[in-house]
Tab-separated table of C-alpha atoms and ligand atoms in Angstrom:
chain	number	residue	atom	x	y	z
A	1	UNK	CA	4.445	22.960	-1.125
A	2	UNK	CA	4.450	19.235	-0.323
A	3	UNK	CA	2.569	16.842	-2.498
A	4	UNK	CA	1.924	13.630	-0.482
A	5	UNK	CA	1.467	10.172	-1.933
A	6	UNK	CA	-2.186	9.123	-1.995
A	7	UNK	CA	-2.690	5.814	-0.400
A	8	UNK	CA	-4.723	3.295	-2.372
A	9	UNK	CA	-7.564	0.838	-1.830
A	10	UNK	CA	-6.143	-2.118	0.080
A	11	UNK	CA	-4.130	-0.129	2.456
A	12	UNK	CA	-5.812	-0.740	5.889
A	13	UNK	CA	-5.458	2.908	6.822
A	14	UNK	CA	-8.370	3.720	4.476
A	15	UNK	CA	-10.583	1.495	6.582
A	16	UNK	CA	-9.836	3.081	9.909
A	17	UNK	CA	-12.155	5.597	11.745
A	18	UNK	CA	-10.363	8.914	12.001
A	19	UNK	CA	-10.017	10.850	15.139
A	20	UNK	CA	-11.454	14.272	15.802
A	21	UNK	CA	-9.159	17.377	15.650
A	22	UNK	CA	-8.830	18.831	19.115
A	23	UNK	CA	-6.578	21.705	18.522
A	24	UNK	CA	-7.145	24.409	15.869
A	25	UNK	CA	-5.018	27.179	14.749
A	26	UNK	CA	-1.780	25.244	14.924
A	27	UNK	CA	1.067	25.039	12.587
A	28	UNK	CA	0.725	21.355	12.279
A	29	UNK	CA	-2.886	21.465	11.224
A	30	UNK	CA	-2.215	24.399	8.749
A	31	UNK	CA	0.685	22.217	7.297
A	32	UNK	CA	-1.646	19.176	6.979
A	33	UNK	CA	-4.217	21.327	5.073
A	34	UNK	CA	-1.545	22.865	2.758
A	35	UNK	CA	-0.308	19.372	2.038
A	36	UNK	CA	-3.875	18.151	1.312
A	37	UNK	CA	-4.416	21.030	-1.145
A	38	UNK	CA	-1.137	20.455	-2.875
A	39	UNK	CA	-1.981	16.816	-3.318
A	40	UNK	CA	-5.582	17.374	-4.344
A	41	UNK	CA	-4.647	19.943	-6.928
A	42	UNK	CA	-1.725	17.832	-8.312
A	43	UNK	CA	-4.057	14.873	-8.792
A	44	UNK	CA	-7.029	17.036	-10.090
A	45	UNK	CA	-9.185	15.723	-7.355
A	46	UNK	CA	-12.580	17.214	-6.433
A	47	UNK	CA	-11.879	16.545	-2.741
A	48	UNK	CA	-9.451	14.840	-0.457
A	49	UNK	CA	-9.632	13.403	3.139
A	50	UNK	CA	-6.640	13.297	5.516
A	51	UNK	CA	-6.766	9.438	5.886
A	52	UNK	CA	-5.992	9.312	2.089
A	53	UNK	CA	-2.527	10.703	2.825
A	54	UNK	CA	-2.203	8.541	5.799
A	55	UNK	CA	-3.164	10.996	8.486
A	56	UNK	CA	-6.043	9.712	10.726
A	57	UNK	CA	-7.721	12.928	11.591
A	58	UNK	CA	-11.288	14.122	10.700
A	59	UNK	CA	-10.205	16.764	8.131
A	60	UNK	CA	-11.628	16.997	4.582
A	61	UNK	CA	-11.059	19.494	1.812
A	62	UNK	CA	-12.829	19.923	-1.530
A	63	UNK	CA	-13.861	22.524	-4.039
A	64	UNK	CA	-13.095	23.638	-7.550
A	65	UNK	CA	-14.272	26.062	-10.230
A	66	UNK	CA	-14.094	23.501	-12.899
A	67	UNK	CA	-12.818	19.884	-12.768
A	68	UNK	CA	-11.417	17.958	-15.677
A	69	UNK	CA	-12.149	14.725	-13.885
A	70	UNK	CA	-15.878	15.799	-13.517
A	71	UNK	CA	-16.520	18.128	-16.413
A	72	UNK	CA	-20.296	18.317	-15.909
A	73	UNK	CA	-20.221	18.940	-12.122
A	74	UNK	CA	-20.597	22.807	-11.876
A	75	UNK	CA	-18.757	24.730	-9.244
A	76	UNK	CA	-18.091	23.623	-5.615
A	77	UNK	CA	-16.809	26.170	-3.158
A	78	UNK	CA	-13.342	25.671	-1.899
A	79	UNK	CA	-13.731	24.392	1.540
A	80	UNK	CA	-11.722	23.213	4.568
A	81	UNK	CA	-14.051	20.955	6.830
A	82	UNK	CA	-13.000	19.683	10.089
A	83	UNK	CA	-14.842	17.302	12.514
A	84	UNK	CA	-17.823	17.360	10.033
A	85	UNK	CA	-21.330	16.322	10.605
A	86	UNK	CA	-23.870	15.639	7.835
A	87	UNK	CA	-27.607	15.817	7.953
A	88	UNK	CA	-29.901	14.835	5.100
A	89	UNK	CA	-32.499	17.598	4.580
A	90	UNK	CA	-34.943	14.963	3.072
A	91	UNK	CA	-35.040	11.486	2.018
A	92	UNK	CA	-34.348	12.041	-1.677
A	93	UNK	CA	-31.276	10.374	-3.160
A	94	UNK	CA	-29.611	10.615	-6.449
A	95	UNK	CA	-27.502	8.125	-8.307
A	96	UNK	CA	-24.222	9.393	-9.797
A	97	UNK	CA	-20.785	8.275	-10.952
A	98	UNK	CA	-17.959	8.633	-8.474
A	99	UNK	CA	-14.231	8.083	-8.516
A	100	UNK	CA	-11.683	8.482	-5.873
A	101	UNK	CA	-7.961	9.199	-5.955
A	102	UNK	CA	-7.470	6.091	-3.800
A	103	UNK	CA	-9.055	3.960	-6.503
A	104	UNK	CA	-7.307	5.419	-9.556
A	105	UNK	CA	-8.783	4.944	-13.004
A	106	UNK	CA	-11.991	3.669	-11.952
A	107	UNK	CA	-15.701	4.934	-11.611
A	108	UNK	CA	-18.786	3.540	-10.108
A	109	UNK	CA	-22.307	4.573	-9.458
A	110	UNK	CA	-23.319	5.544	-5.918
A	111	UNK	CA	-26.593	6.729	-4.459
A	112	UNK	CA	-26.260	9.934	-2.204
A	113	UNK	CA	-28.532	12.183	-0.531
A	114	UNK	CA	-29.569	15.075	-2.878
A	115	UNK	CA	-29.704	17.775	-0.454
A	116	UNK	CA	-27.750	18.062	2.893
A	117	UNK	CA	-26.594	20.417	5.481
A	118	UNK	CA	-23.027	20.074	6.708
A	119	UNK	CA	-21.547	21.584	9.766
A	120	UNK	CA	-17.986	21.579	11.231
A	121	UNK	CA	-15.062	23.879	11.679
A	122	UNK	CA	-12.444	25.581	9.589
A	123	UNK	CA	-8.696	25.568	10.397
A	124	UNK	CA	-9.090	28.405	12.854
A	125	UNK	CA	-11.995	26.716	14.644
A	126	UNK	CA	-14.706	28.843	13.265
A	127	UNK	CA	-17.982	27.203	12.639
A	128	UNK	CA	-18.967	26.129	9.146
A	129	UNK	CA	-22.740	25.571	8.454
A	130	UNK	CA	-23.648	24.984	4.807
A	131	UNK	CA	-26.634	23.659	2.797
A	132	UNK	CA	-25.619	21.747	-0.359
A	133	UNK	CA	-27.193	19.827	-3.189
A	134	UNK	CA	-26.257	18.021	-6.320
A	135	UNK	CA	-22.486	17.312	-7.050
A	136	UNK	CA	-21.570	19.563	-3.998
A	137	UNK	CA	-23.579	17.436	-1.649
A	138	UNK	CA	-22.137	14.219	-3.295
A	139	UNK	CA	-18.446	15.328	-2.718
A	140	UNK	CA	-19.137	16.184	0.764
A	141	UNK	CA	-20.724	12.848	1.495
A	142	UNK	CA	-17.892	10.951	-0.269
A	143	UNK	CA	-15.146	12.799	1.555
A	144	UNK	CA	-16.758	12.469	4.994
A	145	UNK	CA	-17.252	8.649	4.358
A	146	UNK	CA	-13.324	8.530	4.229
A	147	UNK	CA	-13.320	9.595	7.895
A	148	UNK	CA	-15.409	6.568	8.914
A	149	UNK	CA	-13.189	4.169	6.835
A	150	UNK	CA	-15.813	3.907	4.032
A	151	UNK	CA	-14.842	3.960	0.367
A	152	UNK	CA	-17.322	4.400	-2.416
A	153	UNK	CA	-16.805	0.979	-3.621
A	154	UNK	CA	-18.529	-0.213	-0.444
A	155	UNK	CA	-21.621	1.746	-1.531
A	156	UNK	CA	-21.969	0.744	-5.161
A	157	UNK	CA	-25.607	0.611	-6.268
A	158	UNK	CA	-24.748	-2.092	-8.760
A	159	UNK	CA	-21.481	-4.048	-9.363
A	160	UNK	CA	-22.277	-3.819	-13.117
A	161	UNK	CA	-21.930	-0.075	-13.005
A	162	UNK	CA	-18.409	0.028	-11.780
A	163	UNK	CA	-15.138	-0.248	-13.781
A	164	UNK	CA	-12.242	1.135	-15.528
A	165	UNK	CA	-12.883	4.561	-16.888
A	166	UNK	CA	-11.583	3.881	-20.293
A	167	UNK	CA	-13.898	0.842	-20.693
A	168	UNK	CA	-16.853	2.611	-19.229
A	169	UNK	CA	-16.328	5.610	-21.700
A	170	UNK	CA	-16.050	2.946	-24.569
A	171	UNK	CA	-19.339	1.504	-23.390
A	172	UNK	CA	-20.814	5.094	-23.500
A	173	UNK	CA	-21.644	5.096	-19.739
A	174	UNK	CA	-20.396	8.695	-19.286
A	175	UNK	CA	-17.967	11.264	-20.655
A	176	UNK	CA	-14.942	12.209	-18.738
A	177	UNK	CA	-11.375	12.611	-20.020
A	178	UNK	CA	-9.078	11.566	-17.227
A	179	UNK	CA	-8.871	9.587	-13.972
B	1	NI	NI1	-12.245	9.379	-2.215
């Protein structure tokens, strides 16, 4: 168990394009993934990308049964996704509030594809091929953006719908009880 510090917006490592994983089934990769889950759970995250703990590899994890940071989001299957590719299944997009462990205490509205197919590999190198919609699809798009050095703040629909959680709650923008 090794919780890692999550690097925050402003750190240039968050803006770098991450490299593909070439070797699967290695102790090093398993350790990275274990550290990522420990960190995500410690921070109550919905997902985490390797660059957020300073590792420039195309590895994301996500998933939860319920999440206190996103109480209305339903269940997202626990997933390790390596070298991911995302394909939008149609042109429909949905606006929704997003946060990020690298931008603590804040939320903003981002438009994402409603229905996607994502492919990639698990830690053993076995193929993953999943169709997702709603919050599940949103989390995958958010996490995979990190691999290309994109933070959700670069995708805000409207700068007026971005701010500190406490203030947004006070203004009645959404209900959520932590960062
Ligand atoms: Ni994020």
